[in-house]
JSON list of C-alpha atoms in Angstrom, two decimals:
[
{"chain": "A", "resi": 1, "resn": "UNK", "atom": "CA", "xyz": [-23.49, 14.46, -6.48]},
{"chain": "A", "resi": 2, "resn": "UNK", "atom": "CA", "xyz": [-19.70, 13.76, -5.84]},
{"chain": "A", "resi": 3, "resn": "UNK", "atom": "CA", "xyz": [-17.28, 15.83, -6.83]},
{"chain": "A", "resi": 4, "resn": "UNK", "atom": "CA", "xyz": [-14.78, 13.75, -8.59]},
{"chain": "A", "resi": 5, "resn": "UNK", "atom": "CA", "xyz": [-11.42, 14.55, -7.32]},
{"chain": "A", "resi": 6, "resn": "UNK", "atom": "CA", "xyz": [-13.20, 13.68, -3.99]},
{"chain": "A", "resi": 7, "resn": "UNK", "atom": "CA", "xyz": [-14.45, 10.26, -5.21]},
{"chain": "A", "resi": 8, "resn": "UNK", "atom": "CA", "xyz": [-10.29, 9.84, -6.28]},
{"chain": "A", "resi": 9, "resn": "UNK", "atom": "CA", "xyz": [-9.52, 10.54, -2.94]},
{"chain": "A", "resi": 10, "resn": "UNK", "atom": "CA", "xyz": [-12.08, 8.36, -0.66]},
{"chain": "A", "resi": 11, "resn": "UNK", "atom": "CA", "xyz": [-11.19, 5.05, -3.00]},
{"chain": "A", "resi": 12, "resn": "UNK", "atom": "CA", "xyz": [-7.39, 6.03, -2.81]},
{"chain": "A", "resi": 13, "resn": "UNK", "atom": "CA", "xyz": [-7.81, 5.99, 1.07]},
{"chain": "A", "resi": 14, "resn": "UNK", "atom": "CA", "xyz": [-9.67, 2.95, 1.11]},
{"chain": "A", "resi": 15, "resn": "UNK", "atom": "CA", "xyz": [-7.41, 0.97, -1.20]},
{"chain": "A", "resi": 16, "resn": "UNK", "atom": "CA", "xyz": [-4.69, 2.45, 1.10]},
{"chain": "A", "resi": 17, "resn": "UNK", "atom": "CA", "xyz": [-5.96, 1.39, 4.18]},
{"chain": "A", "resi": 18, "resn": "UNK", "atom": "CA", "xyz": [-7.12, -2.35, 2.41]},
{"chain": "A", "resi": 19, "resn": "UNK", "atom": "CA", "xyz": [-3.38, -2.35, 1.25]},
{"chain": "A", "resi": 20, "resn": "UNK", "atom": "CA", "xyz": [-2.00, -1.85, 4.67]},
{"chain": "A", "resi": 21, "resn": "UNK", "atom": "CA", "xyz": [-4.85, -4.24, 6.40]},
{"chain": "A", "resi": 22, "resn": "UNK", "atom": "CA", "xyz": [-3.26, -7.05, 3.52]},
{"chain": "A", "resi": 23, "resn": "UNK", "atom": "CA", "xyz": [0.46, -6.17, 4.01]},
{"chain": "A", "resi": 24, "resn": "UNK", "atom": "CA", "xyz": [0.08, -6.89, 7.76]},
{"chain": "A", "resi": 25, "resn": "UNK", "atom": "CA", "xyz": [-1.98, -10.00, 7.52]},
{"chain": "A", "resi": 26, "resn": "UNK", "atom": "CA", "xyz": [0.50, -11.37, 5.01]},
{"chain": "A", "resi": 27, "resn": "UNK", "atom": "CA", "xyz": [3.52, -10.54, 7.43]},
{"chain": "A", "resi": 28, "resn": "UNK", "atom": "CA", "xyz": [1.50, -12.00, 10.04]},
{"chain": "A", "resi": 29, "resn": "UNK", "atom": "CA", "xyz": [1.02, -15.37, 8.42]},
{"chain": "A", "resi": 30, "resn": "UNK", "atom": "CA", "xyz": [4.75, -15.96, 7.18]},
{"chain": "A", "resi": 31, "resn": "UNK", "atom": "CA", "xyz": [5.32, -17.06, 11.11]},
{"chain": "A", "resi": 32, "resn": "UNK", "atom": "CA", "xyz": [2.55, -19.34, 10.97]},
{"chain": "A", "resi": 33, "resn": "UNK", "atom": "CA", "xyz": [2.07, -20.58, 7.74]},
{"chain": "A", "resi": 34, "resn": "UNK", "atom": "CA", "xyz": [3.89, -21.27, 4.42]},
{"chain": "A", "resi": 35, "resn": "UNK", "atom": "CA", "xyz": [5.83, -18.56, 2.57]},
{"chain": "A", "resi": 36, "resn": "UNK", "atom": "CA", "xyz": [4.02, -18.83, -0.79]},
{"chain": "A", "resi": 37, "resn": "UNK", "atom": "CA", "xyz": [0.36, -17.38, 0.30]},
{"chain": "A", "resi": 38, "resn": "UNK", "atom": "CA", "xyz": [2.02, -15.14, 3.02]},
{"chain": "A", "resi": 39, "resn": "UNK", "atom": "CA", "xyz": [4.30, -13.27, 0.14]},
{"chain": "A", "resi": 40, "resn": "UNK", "atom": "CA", "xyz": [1.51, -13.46, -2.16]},
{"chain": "A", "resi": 41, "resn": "UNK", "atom": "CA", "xyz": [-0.58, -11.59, 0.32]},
{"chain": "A", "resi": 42, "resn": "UNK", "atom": "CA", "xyz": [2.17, -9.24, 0.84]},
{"chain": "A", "resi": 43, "resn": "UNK", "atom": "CA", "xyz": [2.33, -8.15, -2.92]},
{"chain": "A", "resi": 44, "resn": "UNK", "atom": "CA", "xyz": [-1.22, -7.22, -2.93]},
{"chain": "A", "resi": 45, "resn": "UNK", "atom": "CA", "xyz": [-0.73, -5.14, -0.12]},
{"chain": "A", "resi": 46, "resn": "UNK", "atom": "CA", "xyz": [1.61, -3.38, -1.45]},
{"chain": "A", "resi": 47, "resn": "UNK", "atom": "CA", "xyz": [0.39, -2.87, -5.09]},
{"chain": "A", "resi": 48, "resn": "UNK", "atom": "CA", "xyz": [-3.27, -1.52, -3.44]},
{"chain": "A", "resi": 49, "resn": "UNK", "atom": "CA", "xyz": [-1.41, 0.57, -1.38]},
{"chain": "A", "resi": 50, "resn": "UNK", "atom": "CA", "xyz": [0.32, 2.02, -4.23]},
{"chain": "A", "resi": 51, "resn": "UNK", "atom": "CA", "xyz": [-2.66, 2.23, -6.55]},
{"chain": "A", "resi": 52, "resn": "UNK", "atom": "CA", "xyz": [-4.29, 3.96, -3.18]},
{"chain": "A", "resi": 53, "resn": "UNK", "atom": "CA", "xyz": [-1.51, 6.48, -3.00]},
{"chain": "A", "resi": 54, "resn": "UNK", "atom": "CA", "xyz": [-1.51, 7.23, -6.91]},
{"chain": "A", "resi": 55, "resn": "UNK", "atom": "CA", "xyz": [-5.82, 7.29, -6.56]},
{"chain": "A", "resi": 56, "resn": "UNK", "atom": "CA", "xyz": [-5.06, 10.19, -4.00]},
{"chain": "A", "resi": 57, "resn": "UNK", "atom": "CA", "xyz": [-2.69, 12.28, -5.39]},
{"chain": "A", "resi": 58, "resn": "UNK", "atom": "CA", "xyz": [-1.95, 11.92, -9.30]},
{"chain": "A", "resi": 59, "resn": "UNK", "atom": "CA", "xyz": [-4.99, 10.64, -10.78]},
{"chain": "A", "resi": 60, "resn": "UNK", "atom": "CA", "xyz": [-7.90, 12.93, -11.44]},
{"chain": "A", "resi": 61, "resn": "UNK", "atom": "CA", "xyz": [-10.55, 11.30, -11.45]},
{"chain": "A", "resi": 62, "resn": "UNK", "atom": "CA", "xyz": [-12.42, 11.26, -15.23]},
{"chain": "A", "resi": 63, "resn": "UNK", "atom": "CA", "xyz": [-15.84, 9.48, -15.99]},
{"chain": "A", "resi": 64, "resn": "UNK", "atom": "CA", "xyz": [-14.05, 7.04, -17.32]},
{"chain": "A", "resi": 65, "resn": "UNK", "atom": "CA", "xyz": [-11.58, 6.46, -14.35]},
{"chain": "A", "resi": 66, "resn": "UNK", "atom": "CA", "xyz": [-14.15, 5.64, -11.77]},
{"chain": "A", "resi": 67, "resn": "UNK", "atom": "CA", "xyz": [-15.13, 3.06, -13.48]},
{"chain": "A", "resi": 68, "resn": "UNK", "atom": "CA", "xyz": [-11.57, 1.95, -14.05]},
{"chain": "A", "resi": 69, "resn": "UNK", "atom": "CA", "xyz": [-11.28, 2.45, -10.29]},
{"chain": "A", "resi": 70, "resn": "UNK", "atom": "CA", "xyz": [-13.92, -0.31, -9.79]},
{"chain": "A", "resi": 71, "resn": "UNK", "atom": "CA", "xyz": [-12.48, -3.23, -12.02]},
{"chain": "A", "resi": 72, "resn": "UNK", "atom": "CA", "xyz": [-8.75, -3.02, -10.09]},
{"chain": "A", "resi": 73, "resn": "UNK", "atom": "CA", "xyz": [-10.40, -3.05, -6.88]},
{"chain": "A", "resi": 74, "resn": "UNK", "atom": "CA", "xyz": [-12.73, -5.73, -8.08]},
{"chain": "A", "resi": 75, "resn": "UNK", "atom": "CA", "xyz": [-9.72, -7.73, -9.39]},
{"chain": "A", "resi": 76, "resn": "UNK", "atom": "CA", "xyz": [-7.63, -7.03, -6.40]},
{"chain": "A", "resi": 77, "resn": "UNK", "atom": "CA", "xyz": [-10.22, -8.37, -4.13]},
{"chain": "A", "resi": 78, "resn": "UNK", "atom": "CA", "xyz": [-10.67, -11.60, -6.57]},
{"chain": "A", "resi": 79, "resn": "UNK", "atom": "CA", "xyz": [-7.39, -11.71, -6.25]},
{"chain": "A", "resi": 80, "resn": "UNK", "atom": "CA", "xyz": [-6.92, -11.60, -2.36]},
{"chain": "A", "resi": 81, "resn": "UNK", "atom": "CA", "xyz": [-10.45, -14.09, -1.77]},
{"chain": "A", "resi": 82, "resn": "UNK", "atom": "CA", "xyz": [-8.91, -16.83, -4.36]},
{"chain": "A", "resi": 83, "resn": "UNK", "atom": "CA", "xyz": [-5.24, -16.41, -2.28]},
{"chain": "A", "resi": 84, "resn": "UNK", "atom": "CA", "xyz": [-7.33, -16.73, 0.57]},
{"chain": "A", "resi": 85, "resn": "UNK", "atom": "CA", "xyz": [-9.45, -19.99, -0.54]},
{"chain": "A", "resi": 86, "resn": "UNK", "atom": "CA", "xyz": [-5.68, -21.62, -1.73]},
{"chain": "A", "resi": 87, "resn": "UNK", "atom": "CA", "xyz": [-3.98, -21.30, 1.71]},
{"chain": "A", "resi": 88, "resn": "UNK", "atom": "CA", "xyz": [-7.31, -22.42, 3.62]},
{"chain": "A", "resi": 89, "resn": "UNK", "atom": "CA", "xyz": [-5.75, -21.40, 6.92]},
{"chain": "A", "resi": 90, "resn": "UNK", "atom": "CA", "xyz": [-8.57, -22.00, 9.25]},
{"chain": "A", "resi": 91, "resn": "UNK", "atom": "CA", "xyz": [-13.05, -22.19, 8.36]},
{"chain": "A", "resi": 92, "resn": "UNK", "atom": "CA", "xyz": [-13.48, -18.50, 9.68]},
{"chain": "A", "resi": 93, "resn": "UNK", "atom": "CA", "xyz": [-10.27, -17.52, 7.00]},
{"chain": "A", "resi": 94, "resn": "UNK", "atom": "CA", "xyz": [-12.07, -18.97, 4.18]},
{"chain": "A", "resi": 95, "resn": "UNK", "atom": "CA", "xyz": [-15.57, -18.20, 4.87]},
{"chain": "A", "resi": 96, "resn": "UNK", "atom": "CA", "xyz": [-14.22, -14.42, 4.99]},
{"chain": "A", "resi": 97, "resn": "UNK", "atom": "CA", "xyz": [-11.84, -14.80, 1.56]},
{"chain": "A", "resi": 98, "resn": "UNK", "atom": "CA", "xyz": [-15.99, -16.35, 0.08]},
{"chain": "A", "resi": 99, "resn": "UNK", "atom": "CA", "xyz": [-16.90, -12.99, 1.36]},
{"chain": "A", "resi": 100, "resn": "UNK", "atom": "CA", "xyz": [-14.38, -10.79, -0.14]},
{"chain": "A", "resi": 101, "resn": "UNK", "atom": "CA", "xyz": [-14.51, -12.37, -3.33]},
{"chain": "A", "resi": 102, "resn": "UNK", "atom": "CA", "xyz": [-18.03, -11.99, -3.66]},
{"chain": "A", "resi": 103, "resn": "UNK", "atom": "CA", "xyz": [-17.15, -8.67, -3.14]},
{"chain": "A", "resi": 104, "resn": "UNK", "atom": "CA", "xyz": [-14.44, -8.08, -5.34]},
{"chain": "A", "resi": 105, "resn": "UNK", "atom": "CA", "xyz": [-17.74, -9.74, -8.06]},
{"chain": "A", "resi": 106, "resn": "UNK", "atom": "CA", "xyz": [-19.52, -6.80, -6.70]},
{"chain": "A", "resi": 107, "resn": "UNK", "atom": "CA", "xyz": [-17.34, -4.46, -7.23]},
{"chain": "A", "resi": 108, "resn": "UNK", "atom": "CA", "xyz": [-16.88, -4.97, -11.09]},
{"chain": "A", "resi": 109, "resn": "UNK", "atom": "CA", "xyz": [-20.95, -5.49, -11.69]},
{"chain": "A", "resi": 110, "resn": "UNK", "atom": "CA", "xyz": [-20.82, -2.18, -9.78]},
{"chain": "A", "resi": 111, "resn": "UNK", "atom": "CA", "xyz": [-18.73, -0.59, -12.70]},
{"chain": "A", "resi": 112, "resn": "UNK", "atom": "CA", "xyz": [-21.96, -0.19, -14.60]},
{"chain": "A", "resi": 113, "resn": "UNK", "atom": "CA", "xyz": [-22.90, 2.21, -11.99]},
{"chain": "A", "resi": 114, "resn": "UNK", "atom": "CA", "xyz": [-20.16, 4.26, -11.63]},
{"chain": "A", "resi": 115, "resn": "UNK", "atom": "CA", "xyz": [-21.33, 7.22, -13.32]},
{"chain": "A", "resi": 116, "resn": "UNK", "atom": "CA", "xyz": [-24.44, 7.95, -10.59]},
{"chain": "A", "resi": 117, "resn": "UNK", "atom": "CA", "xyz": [-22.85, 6.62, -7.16]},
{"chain": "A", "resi": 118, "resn": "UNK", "atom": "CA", "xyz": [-19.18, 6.41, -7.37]},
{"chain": "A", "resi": 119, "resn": "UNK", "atom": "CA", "xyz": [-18.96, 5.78, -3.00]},
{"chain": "A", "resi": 120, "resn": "UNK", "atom": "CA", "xyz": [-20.32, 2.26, -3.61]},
{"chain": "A", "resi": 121, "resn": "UNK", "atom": "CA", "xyz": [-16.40, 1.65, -3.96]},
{"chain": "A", "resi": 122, "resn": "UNK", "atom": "CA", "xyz": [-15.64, 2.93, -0.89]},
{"chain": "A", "resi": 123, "resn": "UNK", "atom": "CA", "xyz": [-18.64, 1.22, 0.97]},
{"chain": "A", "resi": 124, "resn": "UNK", "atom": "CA", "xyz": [-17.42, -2.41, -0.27]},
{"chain": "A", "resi": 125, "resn": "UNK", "atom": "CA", "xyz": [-13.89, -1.55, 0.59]},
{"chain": "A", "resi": 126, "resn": "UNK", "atom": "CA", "xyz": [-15.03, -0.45, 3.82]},
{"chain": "A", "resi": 127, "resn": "UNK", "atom": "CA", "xyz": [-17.15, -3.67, 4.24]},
{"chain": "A", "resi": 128, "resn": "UNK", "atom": "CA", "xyz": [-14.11, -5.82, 3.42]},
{"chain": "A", "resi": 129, "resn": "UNK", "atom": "CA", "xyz": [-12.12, -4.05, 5.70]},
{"chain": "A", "resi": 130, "resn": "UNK", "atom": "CA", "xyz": [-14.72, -4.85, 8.18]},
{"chain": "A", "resi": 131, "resn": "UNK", "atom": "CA", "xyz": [-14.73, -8.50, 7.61]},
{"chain": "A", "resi": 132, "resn": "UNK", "atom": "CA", "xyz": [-11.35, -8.86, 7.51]},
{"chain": "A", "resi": 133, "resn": "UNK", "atom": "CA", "xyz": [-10.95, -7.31, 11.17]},
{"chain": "A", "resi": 134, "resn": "UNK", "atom": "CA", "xyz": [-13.78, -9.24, 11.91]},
{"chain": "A", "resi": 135, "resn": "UNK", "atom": "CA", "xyz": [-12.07, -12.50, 10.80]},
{"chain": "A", "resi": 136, "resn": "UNK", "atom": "CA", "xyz": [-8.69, -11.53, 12.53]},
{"chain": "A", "resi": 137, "resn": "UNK", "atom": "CA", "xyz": [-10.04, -10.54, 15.95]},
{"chain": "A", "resi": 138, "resn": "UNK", "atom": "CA", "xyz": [-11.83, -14.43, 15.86]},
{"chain": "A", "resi": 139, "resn": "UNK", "atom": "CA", "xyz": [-8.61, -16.26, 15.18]}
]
């Protein structure tokens, strides 16, 4: 249905644009909040924008990838919901970092499924991105 260097590219994009969204929120809360959750944030920023960049242009994008795809997003959005829950900045804040690592839960049960719909990984990266603007423009 997908052609799979095209599947490479949307995720890479999306874990690009996730990375960026997380980089900025993280350099946003080091004026307001402690240095330990901010920095944290940072790093995940910058290792999904990486992963984003090396999604778009060095990894083709194998059966066996995609699904490989879906676990490091999954874990990177586990990652970024339990950093969320630890620095409970405000009830909107950690409702949202529930939400994203349900999402991040999704995203690895979605593994399974790789192999017929490989955009669900964009969709949930899109929804996160969604909630996490959503969160930010309510604080």
């Amino acid at each position: 249905m997908f052609l799979p260097d095209l599947v490479s590219v949307i995720v890479g994009l999306s874990l690009l644009f996730f990375g960026l969204s997380a980089a900025f929120m993280g350099y946003s809360m080091k004026q307001s909040f402690d240095d330990t959750t901010a920095n944290i944030t940072i790093i995940i920023g910058i290792i999904s924008a990486i992963l984003g960049f090396i999604f778009i242009f060095f990894i083709d994008s194998l059966s066996f990838l995609k699904a490989i795809q879906f676990y490091i997003v999954g874990l990177i959005m586990i990652v970024f919901g339990v950093t969320g829950l630890i620095s409970k900045k405000n009830r909107v804040s950690t409702f949202t970092s529930i939400l994203v690592l349900i999402m991040g839960i999704i995203a690895i049960a979605l593994a399974i499924f790789t192999n017929n719909q490989p955009i669900y990984i964009a969709v949930i990266i899109g929804l996160v991105l969604i909630i996490e603007g959503i969160s930010m423009s309510l604080d």
